Amino acid sequence: MAINSTPTIIDLSELDVPGSGRLLQKNAFQKLQGFVDDRLSAIREIGTQKVELSELSYDRFHQAILIEGGRGSGKTTFLIKALKDVQDGDETGSRVRVLQVIDPTLIETKDHIILVILQMIDAAVEETHSDYHEQQKLDHARAALADGLSLLDGIGPRDLSGNEWEDSNWVMSEGLRKAKNGRLFEQNLNAYINCALEVLKRDAFILAFDDVDTNFQRGHTILETIRKYLTSPRLILLLSGDLDLYGRLVRQNIYKTFGSEVMQFDAEMSEAGRHSLSDAVLELEEQYLLKVLPPQYRIPMLPLGALLENTIMVRPSKEANEQELAKWSSDKIRLQLREEKSTPDHPFLNVVFSQHLRLVFGYLRALMLVDKNPSESRAKVLQVFSNRLRSAGMEGLLLQHGIFDQNLRTVFDWIAKSDEPSALVTFRNPGTADEALILHCTALVLADGLKDGGAVMRALFALGLPAAMTKRTELSGPEKHKAILEFLWRRGELFLPDLAARITSISRTHELRGRLRASVFGSVGLAQKGSFTKAQPGISRIYGIPIQDDIRTLKFDALETLVKESKASSAPPKWLEILKKYNQTDIVARQNVSWFTIDALLSEERSGAFGPVLDLISFRRFNSNGEILQFVSSLSIFAAISELLATEAITKDDLIRLSIHDVVPLFGDSGIGNDDSASDSSEIYEESTDDGGDQELSSAEDDDTYNDFIGALNEWLAFAKSLKETTALSPSLIGTLANRLNDDLRDLDDNRNTPNFAATGQILHRQITAFLNAVITVTAGHTGRRETTKTSDVVLKRALRRSQTEMLHPLAAVLLSCPLVWSFLNPAEDDETGDDSKDSLRTAVLNALELWSKTSATDKTSNKKPDFEKWTTAPKIHLKIGKIGSASNTRFVEIDGFYDLLNVVPRYANPAQGRG
């Protein structure tokens, strides 16, 4: 009966007993077999010695074997299979008789456990033909038990006070005989067992009790029966159960023995330094269990993780081939979570394989369904862990269409209660197994909703980035985490542009008093009309030059000369080149000519049909002083892209719909004192009074250009939708991306004093490229030192060149090719970043996209090739400058996207930064 070294096969097509007839607990069975063999050897040495009544005491045999494990650990399965293998064994099976397993939960209330055992032994004897002498001995032994049985608790009358006890003759004869037989009941029972075994031609009985620990009504009675009566060495006892529950059974009886008076008053009577009542109870429990269930005869049921040192195979169905369990499980888990396949075992296996076998097998059966129906497979896993989810307050997790936003909030609510949401959002195993199970279930729920790139962006903004932001000291702690949740989810429905604005508002809550920093977590704070002093008017602030002349009469030539002499950075002077290109050098260089406030650009519709494009990236918010501040944000661009990905077709009104018209409220307590006001005294307004020039551009031409832009967006949208689920990411990857974005944007903020990082358009460009670089590197699995796009596009171009070999992720391709992104990136083909490559950023992007398109698994059935060249070309925008009048006297310049225009929109700056 020795266990051979062949692999154990878990056949998931079997309903009741996984393992295909082989025992998973091989070492446990070998240990049990050793105990049985040792007992059979000892029986021959002990013999059938009879204890004389004159002896003061005698040895009592306590060697019950405990199959130890919690609920669902496979104790019953092991017990049944082990007993069957013992019974069917050639050598051991001929020497023992295995009795039926006793389950106390299935015994009638009035049945005493001794009577049940005797009935089973009698039934076994009746199956065998015995000779007259053996049968006579057995009858005598049974008769000797009769009087003793009536005296056992639970059998016969409760009191010995019948009328027969008033007869002195009866008392001195039958009464004393009954008392004697009652005292010798244990020895008589042992003798009866010996006689029965002689009839059966066996050396020992094997008697197993299952689930004794869960029956608090009968459990202690069975333990007491084992302690007082079932002491025959020829009775091999097996019990299954949880040792902790056995301890509770014992303690329950000890409490009853002490009585309410002792339990209530003894603790007060005990002197200091002496054992407390609880210590005494624990000591009594320990001694009781050491005697009845000796530690050396305990066999633990190991979890599956501890059994993997042996080869375990899995057969998912009757038709399927056997596969190595860990690899098969890892592959299925990754399919559930939308993760890429890899050779190492999935880290979650260490957690699930440490659980009870019943739960593990339920989990494995759920994995079986992932190939046919991933959603059903995920739902089955939630059912397996339903009790854990309920205890964690996560009943709201549902796999139903249309409630993805609700699931995002439920998950955020759960991780916000922890100290490190930024760690949990990567959906890796936390410290405890229970938390790991909950986290795995939340990841499965999210994975079910991450059907495309739009859903990925929703999860990134609604869950990933807010969780990653909590790494900051000022946002740490469960109370602040809860405040973030309530602030972000204040709206009735999830609207990502509003969410992106709220995220940047949270980032700016704890800024120092005085001027706002320009760059804060993907947003740029803009100076408003009237926020400039006479000492530093708009022109001076934009171009970083001192103005001695009256700014109301400063001519273009004079401004150009001052800029050249100051050797200012290249960004704002490029605007002067645009003015010169369109012969707009004959007007006074004042507001709305050489510089523009964001208020003027939005309220006066200077960008014409493209006004909604600029409007969708801008928002207003309150500060702690109740003032309204204006911002543009790179996060708003990608939030708008996510909303567009959820539409069927993009119309002109869709971009207007994505604009935020409400003022974003202040995050946190306005009384904290984090005043981020940027107002200055001595306000001065620069009003343009030019009468216009000779150049005339019709609004119809502007509308045609905008219609072409909308058409390009719809072409791009069709391309994005053709990629279907290939743009989806795993929840873990979204968490990794969120933490990377948080770190990169924070690094970008810390780099705000760099001279080339001064203009609004430049800052926005850096923030957009930081976002794109994070998406490219994280989705491609780039390893090595983290690099950020702080001062140039070199890092992003390097990541693009590297990804041409390792392949772009489809989501990165979708974001890189979006026309909305290229409306705000630097359109210049010349590279000023000092990169050793002469290619511009756009050229590097086009090269990567074209190579990806040729080698990727895109929709080959479409005859329409992706027009990356068109989509990455900045739209031509007709900008009104100077004083706006009729179409015949309003001046225009044509710009490529908003990059150059935003560079002459003033932003906030710290005094140490010089120009702003």
mmCIF file of N, CA and C in Angstrom, residues 178-238:
data_model
loop_
_atom_site.group_PDB
_atom_site.id
_atom_site.type_symbol
_atom_site.label_atom_id
_atom_site.label_comp_id
_atom_site.label_asym_id
_atom_site.label_seq_id
_atom_site.Cartn_x
_atom_site.Cartn_y
_atom_site.Cartn_z
ATOM 1 N N LYS A 178 -24.662 -4.500 39.686
ATOM 2 C CA LYS A 178 -24.752 -3.440 38.693
ATOM 3 C C LYS A 178 -23.657 -2.394 38.912
ATOM 4 N N ALA A 179 -23.411 -2.055 40.160
ATOM 5 C CA ALA A 179 -22.382 -1.069 40.451
ATOM 6 C C ALA A 179 -21.016 -1.570 40.017
ATOM 7 N N LYS A 180 -20.767 -2.900 40.288
ATOM 8 C CA LYS A 180 -19.485 -3.486 39.895
ATOM 9 C C LYS A 180 -19.337 -3.450 38.374
ATOM 10 N N ASN A 181 -20.374 -3.867 37.651
ATOM 11 C CA ASN A 181 -20.299 -3.876 36.192
ATOM 12 C C ASN A 181 -20.176 -2.463 35.621
ATOM 13 N N GLY A 182 -20.787 -1.510 36.312
ATOM 14 C CA GLY A 182 -20.633 -0.140 35.851
ATOM 15 C C GLY A 182 -19.209 0.341 36.014
ATOM 16 N N ARG A 183 -18.570 -0.039 37.187
ATOM 17 C CA ARG A 183 -17.184 0.375 37.405
ATOM 18 C C ARG A 183 -16.249 -0.303 36.433
ATOM 19 N N LEU A 184 -16.576 -1.546 36.058
ATOM 20 C CA LEU A 184 -15.712 -2.305 35.162
ATOM 21 C C LEU A 184 -16.164 -2.219 33.708
ATOM 22 N N PHE A 185 -17.024 -1.227 33.397
ATOM 23 C CA PHE A 185 -17.555 -1.154 32.036
ATOM 24 C C PHE A 185 -16.444 -1.012 31.002
ATOM 25 N N GLU A 186 -15.429 -0.186 31.295
ATOM 26 C CA GLU A 186 -14.341 0.016 30.342
ATOM 27 C C GLU A 186 -13.647 -1.301 30.022
ATOM 28 N N GLN A 187 -13.335 -2.106 31.093
ATOM 29 C CA GLN A 187 -12.645 -3.376 30.854
ATOM 30 C C GLN A 187 -13.563 -4.365 30.127
ATOM 31 N N ASN A 188 -14.844 -4.348 30.483
ATOM 32 C CA ASN A 188 -15.780 -5.238 29.799
ATOM 33 C C ASN A 188 -15.913 -4.883 28.309
ATOM 34 N N LEU A 189 -15.866 -3.570 28.028
ATOM 35 C CA LEU A 189 -15.932 -3.147 26.631
ATOM 36 C C LEU A 189 -14.697 -3.615 25.869
ATOM 37 N N ASN A 190 -13.531 -3.483 26.511
ATOM 38 C CA ASN A 190 -12.298 -3.943 25.862
ATOM 39 C C ASN A 190 -12.359 -5.448 25.601
ATOM 40 N N ALA A 191 -12.918 -6.194 26.587
ATOM 41 C CA ALA A 191 -13.040 -7.645 26.412
ATOM 42 C C ALA A 191 -13.993 -7.971 25.268
ATOM 43 N N TYR A 192 -15.070 -7.229 25.182
ATOM 44 C CA TYR A 192 -16.024 -7.449 24.094
ATOM 45 C C TYR A 192 -15.367 -7.174 22.736
ATOM 46 N N ILE A 193 -14.567 -6.125 22.667
ATOM 47 C CA ILE A 193 -13.864 -5.812 21.419
ATOM 48 C C ILE A 193 -12.916 -6.953 21.048
ATOM 49 N N ASN A 194 -12.213 -7.501 22.052
ATOM 50 C CA ASN A 194 -11.291 -8.608 21.787
ATOM 51 C C ASN A 194 -12.042 -9.832 21.256
ATOM 52 N N CYS A 195 -13.192 -10.143 21.877
ATOM 53 C CA CYS A 195 -13.970 -11.299 21.427
ATOM 54 C C CYS A 195 -14.482 -11.110 20.004
ATOM 55 N N ALA A 196 -14.939 -9.893 19.704
ATOM 56 C CA ALA A 196 -15.443 -9.620 18.365
ATOM 57 C C ALA A 196 -14.335 -9.762 17.324
ATOM 58 N N LEU A 197 -13.132 -9.321 17.672
ATOM 59 C CA LEU A 197 -12.017 -9.419 16.732
ATOM 60 C C LEU A 197 -11.612 -10.877 16.514
ATOM 61 N N GLU A 198 -11.727 -11.700 17.576
ATOM 62 C CA GLU A 198 -11.414 -13.124 17.407
ATOM 63 C C GLU A 198 -12.395 -13.769 16.429
ATOM 64 N N VAL A 199 -13.662 -13.367 16.526
ATOM 65 C CA VAL A 199 -14.652 -13.898 15.595
ATOM 66 C C VAL A 199 -14.331 -13.455 14.165
ATOM 67 N N LEU A 200 -13.914 -12.190 14.011
ATOM 68 C CA LEU A 200 -13.651 -11.631 12.682
ATOM 69 C C LEU A 200 -12.267 -12.007 12.150
ATOM 70 N N LYS A 201 -11.449 -12.641 13.002
ATOM 71 C CA LYS A 201 -10.077 -12.996 12.610
ATOM 72 C C LYS A 201 -9.299 -11.747 12.208
ATOM 73 N N ARG A 202 -9.441 -10.686 13.018
ATOM 74 C CA ARG A 202 -8.725 -9.428 12.781
ATOM 75 C C ARG A 202 -7.977 -9.040 14.052
ATOM 76 N N ASP A 203 -6.995 -8.190 13.870
ATOM 77 C CA ASP A 203 -6.197 -7.733 15.006
ATOM 78 C C ASP A 203 -6.740 -6.453 15.639
ATOM 79 N N ALA A 204 -7.470 -5.649 14.855
ATOM 80 C CA ALA A 204 -7.920 -4.353 15.386
ATOM 81 C C ALA A 204 -9.086 -3.831 14.567
ATOM 82 N N PHE A 205 -9.887 -2.981 15.248
ATOM 83 C CA PHE A 205 -10.904 -2.193 14.564
ATOM 84 C C PHE A 205 -10.330 -0.798 14.266
ATOM 85 N N ILE A 206 -10.744 -0.236 13.148
ATOM 86 C CA ILE A 206 -10.454 1.176 12.873
ATOM 87 C C ILE A 206 -11.788 1.916 12.895
ATOM 88 N N LEU A 207 -11.875 2.869 13.817
ATOM 89 C CA LEU A 207 -13.103 3.626 14.007
ATOM 90 C C LEU A 207 -12.789 5.102 13.821
ATOM 91 N N ALA A 208 -13.524 5.754 12.907
ATOM 92 C CA ALA A 208 -13.270 7.164 12.589
ATOM 93 C C ALA A 208 -14.477 8.017 12.933
ATOM 94 N N PHE A 209 -14.211 9.178 13.533
ATOM 95 C CA PHE A 209 -15.228 10.176 13.829
ATOM 96 C C PHE A 209 -14.964 11.397 12.943
ATOM 97 N N ASP A 210 -15.987 11.866 12.258
ATOM 98 C CA ASP A 210 -15.839 13.029 11.385
ATOM 99 C C ASP A 210 -16.680 14.183 11.920
ATOM 100 N N ASP A 211 -16.108 15.403 11.854
ATOM 101 C CA ASP A 211 -16.825 16.625 12.247
ATOM 102 C C ASP A 211 -17.267 16.617 13.699
ATOM 103 N N VAL A 212 -16.464 16.024 14.580
ATOM 104 C CA VAL A 212 -16.794 16.074 16.007
ATOM 105 C C VAL A 212 -16.701 17.501 16.524
ATOM 106 N N ASP A 213 -15.743 18.265 15.995
ATOM 107 C CA ASP A 213 -15.492 19.607 16.512
ATOM 108 C C ASP A 213 -16.632 20.575 16.226
ATOM 109 N N THR A 214 -17.426 20.288 15.196
ATOM 110 C CA THR A 214 -18.503 21.214 14.840
ATOM 111 C C THR A 214 -19.812 20.895 15.538
ATOM 112 N N ASN A 215 -19.858 19.790 16.288
ATOM 113 C CA ASN A 215 -21.092 19.424 16.982
ATOM 114 C C ASN A 215 -20.931 19.739 18.457
ATOM 115 N N PHE A 216 -21.333 20.947 18.842
ATOM 116 C CA PHE A 216 -21.138 21.362 20.233
ATOM 117 C C PHE A 216 -22.097 20.651 21.175
ATOM 118 N N GLN A 217 -23.157 20.046 20.654
ATOM 119 C CA GLN A 217 -24.106 19.337 21.501
ATOM 120 C C GLN A 217 -23.554 17.971 21.893
ATOM 121 N N ARG A 218 -22.884 17.270 20.959
ATOM 122 C CA ARG A 218 -22.400 15.917 21.233
ATOM 123 C C ARG A 218 -20.877 15.832 21.286
ATOM 124 N N GLY A 219 -20.218 16.882 20.843
ATOM 125 C CA GLY A 219 -18.767 16.808 20.705
ATOM 126 C C GLY A 219 -18.055 16.446 21.989
ATOM 127 N N HIS A 220 -18.397 17.102 23.086
ATOM 128 C CA HIS A 220 -17.700 16.824 24.336
ATOM 129 C C HIS A 220 -18.033 15.436 24.863
ATOM 130 N N THR A 221 -19.268 14.968 24.638
ATOM 131 C CA THR A 221 -19.642 13.605 25.051
ATOM 132 C C THR A 221 -18.758 12.580 24.356
ATOM 133 N N ILE A 222 -18.486 12.796 23.078
ATOM 134 C CA ILE A 222 -17.623 11.863 22.344
ATOM 135 C C ILE A 222 -16.198 11.912 22.880
ATOM 136 N N LEU A 223 -15.701 13.100 23.163
ATOM 137 C CA LEU A 223 -14.356 13.206 23.732
ATOM 138 C C LEU A 223 -14.278 12.498 25.085
ATOM 139 N N GLU A 224 -15.298 12.667 25.897
ATOM 140 C CA GLU A 224 -15.322 11.996 27.192
ATOM 141 C C GLU A 224 -15.434 10.482 27.023
ATOM 142 N N THR A 225 -16.176 10.023 26.045
ATOM 143 C CA THR A 225 -16.273 8.588 25.770
ATOM 144 C C THR A 225 -14.916 8.032 25.383
ATOM 145 N N ILE A 226 -14.193 8.781 24.562
ATOM 146 C CA ILE A 226 -12.840 8.349 24.174
ATOM 147 C C ILE A 226 -11.933 8.310 25.388
ATOM 148 N N ARG A 227 -12.039 9.333 26.241
ATOM 149 C CA ARG A 227 -11.158 9.397 27.410
ATOM 150 C C ARG A 227 -11.437 8.285 28.413
ATOM 151 N N LYS A 228 -12.729 7.951 28.644
ATOM 152 C CA LYS A 228 -13.093 7.013 29.715
ATOM 153 C C LYS A 228 -13.248 5.569 29.253
ATOM 154 N N TYR A 229 -13.717 5.345 28.005
ATOM 155 C CA TYR A 229 -14.117 3.996 27.629
ATOM 156 C C TYR A 229 -13.381 3.428 26.410
ATOM 157 N N LEU A 230 -13.096 4.271 25.417
ATOM 158 C CA LEU A 230 -12.491 3.749 24.189
ATOM 159 C C LEU A 230 -10.978 3.734 24.319
ATOM 160 N N THR A 231 -10.517 2.888 25.236
ATOM 161 C CA THR A 231 -9.084 2.866 25.565
ATOM 162 C C THR A 231 -8.418 1.561 25.155
ATOM 163 N N SER A 232 -9.103 0.741 24.382
ATOM 164 C CA SER A 232 -8.507 -0.533 23.961
ATOM 165 C C SER A 232 -7.415 -0.286 22.928
ATOM 166 N N PRO A 233 -6.246 -0.890 23.089
ATOM 167 C CA PRO A 233 -5.201 -0.747 22.071
ATOM 168 C C PRO A 233 -5.612 -1.351 20.736
ATOM 169 N N ARG A 234 -6.622 -2.222 20.756
ATOM 170 C CA ARG A 234 -7.064 -2.864 19.520
ATOM 171 C C ARG A 234 -8.190 -2.082 18.839
ATOM 172 N N LEU A 235 -8.404 -0.884 19.316
ATOM 173 C CA LEU A 235 -9.369 0.027 18.695
ATOM 174 C C LEU A 235 -8.594 1.268 18.237
ATOM 175 N N ILE A 236 -8.340 1.339 16.940
ATOM 176 C CA ILE A 236 -7.583 2.460 16.366
ATOM 177 C C ILE A 236 -8.573 3.575 16.046
ATOM 178 N N LEU A 237 -8.464 4.664 16.793
ATOM 179 C CA LEU A 237 -9.404 5.769 16.660
ATOM 180 C C LEU A 237 -8.831 6.863 15.760
ATOM 181 N N LEU A 238 -9.668 7.379 14.864
ATOM 182 C CA LEU A 238 -9.329 8.507 14.015
ATOM 183 C C LEU A 238 -10.383 9.580 14.204
#
